Amino acid sequence: MKETKKETLEEQMAARGERPVLLLRRTEGGREFRYGVGVTAHPPVRYSIYAEYRATDMHTATHIPAFSGDRDTAESFCSLLERMQATPLSLQAIYEDSLTP
């Protein structure tokens, strides 16, 4: 997982050679939470998860590269992040928890 301060989700995806297949956004009290799923341009098909948080004086974004080869799995996880209003800082912990049996 790589944390960045300046790049948007779309910029991160483009830098990794991916294109967006799902973008979600939630705005609440001047804070913006954005989540996305990017897919590789070339085989093997892999889906990455992205999270971005923006407030008046703060902007963070991060991603989990090659999260899954299954689009439904990646989109479901991304939707879960949106429902929870997960921040980029909590993304790694949520991902690790999802792997725990």
PDB file of C-alpha atoms in Angstrom:
ATOM      1  CA  MET A   1       0.000   0.000   0.000  1.00  0.00           C
ATOM      2  CA  LYS A   2       1.386   3.373  -1.008  1.00  0.00           C
ATOM      3  CA  GLU A   3       0.214   6.596   0.586  1.00  0.00           C
ATOM      4  CA  THR A   4       0.396   9.813  -1.384  1.00  0.00           C
ATOM      5  CA  LYS A   5      -0.527  13.349  -0.520  1.00  0.00           C
ATOM      6  CA  LYS A   6      -1.187  14.952  -3.911  1.00  0.00           C
ATOM      7  CA  GLU A   7      -2.466  12.455  -6.451  1.00  0.00           C
ATOM      8  CA  THR A   8      -6.154  11.885  -7.037  1.00  0.00           C
ATOM      9  CA  LEU A   9      -7.553   8.399  -7.557  1.00  0.00           C
ATOM     10  CA  GLU A  10      -7.595   8.869 -11.306  1.00  0.00           C
ATOM     11  CA  GLU A  11      -3.969  10.080 -11.329  1.00  0.00           C
ATOM     12  CA  GLN A  12      -2.873   7.087  -9.260  1.00  0.00           C
ATOM     13  CA  MET A  13      -4.689   4.693 -11.590  1.00  0.00           C
ATOM     14  CA  ALA A  14      -3.167   6.285 -14.689  1.00  0.00           C
ATOM     15  CA  ALA A  15       0.317   6.135 -13.150  1.00  0.00           C
ATOM     16  CA  ARG A  16      -0.166   2.396 -12.567  1.00  0.00           C
ATOM     17  CA  GLY A  17      -1.489   1.793 -16.083  1.00  0.00           C
ATOM     18  CA  GLU A  18      -5.030   1.151 -14.870  1.00  0.00           C
ATOM     19  CA  ARG A  19      -8.408   2.537 -15.812  1.00  0.00           C
ATOM     20  CA  PRO A  20     -11.336   3.111 -13.432  1.00  0.00           C
ATOM     21  CA  VAL A  21     -14.246   0.664 -13.423  1.00  0.00           C
ATOM     22  CA  LEU A  22     -15.945   2.022 -10.287  1.00  0.00           C
ATOM     23  CA  LEU A  23     -15.769   5.424  -8.595  1.00  0.00           C
ATOM     24  CA  LEU A  24     -17.775   6.222  -5.456  1.00  0.00           C
ATOM     25  CA  ARG A  25     -17.988   9.519  -3.597  1.00  0.00           C
ATOM     26  CA  ARG A  26     -19.478  10.659  -0.316  1.00  0.00           C
ATOM     27  CA  THR A  27     -19.424  14.262   0.878  1.00  0.00           C
ATOM     28  CA  GLU A  28     -20.214  15.125   4.452  1.00  0.00           C
ATOM     29  CA  GLY A  29     -19.657  18.392   6.315  1.00  0.00           C
ATOM     30  CA  GLY A  30     -16.943  19.723   4.026  1.00  0.00           C
ATOM     31  CA  ARG A  31     -15.151  16.366   3.924  1.00  0.00           C
ATOM     32  CA  GLU A  32     -14.994  14.269   0.789  1.00  0.00           C
ATOM     33  CA  PHE A  33     -14.435  10.519   0.754  1.00  0.00           C
ATOM     34  CA  ARG A  34     -13.708   8.885  -2.622  1.00  0.00           C
ATOM     35  CA  TYR A  35     -13.217   5.225  -3.411  1.00  0.00           C
ATOM     36  CA  GLY A  36     -12.400   3.454  -6.632  1.00  0.00           C
ATOM     37  CA  VAL A  37     -11.616   0.217  -8.368  1.00  0.00           C
ATOM     38  CA  GLY A  38      -9.038   0.240 -11.146  1.00  0.00           C
ATOM     39  CA  VAL A  39      -8.354  -2.552 -13.623  1.00  0.00           C
ATOM     40  CA  THR A  40      -5.096  -3.357 -15.366  1.00  0.00           C
ATOM     41  CA  ALA A  41      -4.928  -2.562 -19.061  1.00  0.00           C
ATOM     42  CA  HIS A  42      -3.158  -5.817 -19.943  1.00  0.00           C
ATOM     43  CA  PRO A  43      -3.574  -9.450 -18.871  1.00  0.00           C
ATOM     44  CA  PRO A  44      -3.583 -10.852 -16.332  1.00  0.00           C
ATOM     45  CA  VAL A  45      -6.622  -8.840 -15.263  1.00  0.00           C
ATOM     46  CA  ARG A  46      -6.192  -7.525 -11.720  1.00  0.00           C
ATOM     47  CA  TYR A  47      -8.336  -5.045  -9.823  1.00  0.00           C
ATOM     48  CA  SER A  48      -6.842  -2.537  -7.377  1.00  0.00           C
ATOM     49  CA  ILE A  49      -8.655  -0.648  -4.613  1.00  0.00           C
ATOM     50  CA  TYR A  50      -8.230   3.106  -4.084  1.00  0.00           C
ATOM     51  CA  ALA A  51      -9.261   5.450  -1.253  1.00  0.00           C
ATOM     52  CA  GLU A  52      -8.998   9.229  -1.076  1.00  0.00           C
ATOM     53  CA  TYR A  53      -9.903  11.700   1.671  1.00  0.00           C
ATOM     54  CA  ARG A  54     -10.071  15.450   1.251  1.00  0.00           C
ATOM     55  CA  ALA A  55     -10.869  18.111   3.841  1.00  0.00           C
ATOM     56  CA  THR A  56     -10.176  21.825   3.972  1.00  0.00           C
ATOM     57  CA  ASP A  57      -6.504  21.485   4.829  1.00  0.00           C
ATOM     58  CA  MET A  58      -5.854  17.788   4.279  1.00  0.00           C
ATOM     59  CA  HIS A  59      -5.640  15.431   1.331  1.00  0.00           C
ATOM     60  CA  THR A  60      -4.545  11.802   1.514  1.00  0.00           C
ATOM     61  CA  ALA A  61      -4.907   8.958  -0.928  1.00  0.00           C
ATOM     62  CA  THR A  62      -3.714   5.374  -1.049  1.00  0.00           C
ATOM     63  CA  HIS A  63      -4.349   2.086  -2.808  1.00  0.00           C
ATOM     64  CA  ILE A  64      -4.088  -1.667  -2.532  1.00  0.00           C
ATOM     65  CA  PRO A  65      -2.509  -2.891  -5.763  1.00  0.00           C
ATOM     66  CA  ALA A  66      -3.683  -6.137  -7.385  1.00  0.00           C
ATOM     67  CA  PHE A  67      -6.386  -6.642  -4.747  1.00  0.00           C
ATOM     68  CA  SER A  68      -8.245  -9.328  -6.713  1.00  0.00           C
ATOM     69  CA  GLY A  69      -8.689 -10.938 -10.107  1.00  0.00           C
ATOM     70  CA  ASP A  70     -12.462 -10.859  -9.610  1.00  0.00           C
ATOM     71  CA  ARG A  71     -14.332  -7.645 -10.377  1.00  0.00           C
ATOM     72  CA  ASP A  72     -17.305  -8.435  -8.104  1.00  0.00           C
ATOM     73  CA  THR A  73     -14.998  -9.021  -5.129  1.00  0.00           C
ATOM     74  CA  ALA A  74     -13.174  -5.737  -5.718  1.00  0.00           C
ATOM     75  CA  GLU A  75     -16.399  -3.755  -6.203  1.00  0.00           C
ATOM     76  CA  SER A  76     -17.974  -5.289  -3.082  1.00  0.00           C
ATOM     77  CA  PHE A  77     -14.944  -4.366  -0.973  1.00  0.00           C
ATOM     78  CA  CYS A  78     -14.961  -0.843  -2.408  1.00  0.00           C
ATOM     79  CA  SER A  79     -18.673  -0.471  -1.582  1.00  0.00           C
ATOM     80  CA  LEU A  80     -17.971  -1.637   1.967  1.00  0.00           C
ATOM     81  CA  LEU A  81     -15.320   1.074   2.315  1.00  0.00           C
ATOM     82  CA  GLU A  82     -17.802   3.698   1.123  1.00  0.00           C
ATOM     83  CA  ARG A  83     -20.486   2.553   3.573  1.00  0.00           C
ATOM     84  CA  MET A  84     -17.968   2.656   6.433  1.00  0.00           C
ATOM     85  CA  GLN A  85     -16.520   5.996   5.318  1.00  0.00           C
ATOM     86  CA  ALA A  86     -13.074   4.465   5.598  1.00  0.00           C
ATOM     87  CA  THR A  87     -10.128   6.811   5.341  1.00  0.00           C
ATOM     88  CA  PRO A  88      -6.948   6.032   3.414  1.00  0.00           C
ATOM     89  CA  LEU A  89      -5.170   5.700   6.767  1.00  0.00           C
ATOM     90  CA  SER A  90      -7.492   2.865   7.836  1.00  0.00           C
ATOM     91  CA  LEU A  91      -7.508   1.054   4.486  1.00  0.00           C
ATOM     92  CA  GLN A  92      -4.622  -1.302   5.308  1.00  0.00           C
ATOM     93  CA  ALA A  93      -6.162  -2.352   8.644  1.00  0.00           C
ATOM     94  CA  ILE A  94      -9.552  -3.010   7.039  1.00  0.00           C
ATOM     95  CA  TYR A  95      -7.883  -5.034   4.282  1.00  0.00           C
ATOM     96  CA  GLU A  96      -5.912  -7.121   6.791  1.00  0.00           C
ATOM     97  CA  ASP A  97      -9.064  -7.723   8.842  1.00  0.00           C
ATOM     98  CA  SER A  98     -10.872  -8.946   5.737  1.00  0.00           C
ATOM     99  CA  LEU A  99      -8.184 -11.622   5.280  1.00  0.00           C
ATOM    100  CA  THR A 100      -8.468 -12.901   8.852  1.00  0.00           C
ATOM    101  CA  PRO A 101     -10.611 -16.045   9.101  1.00  0.00           C
TER     102      PRO A 101
END
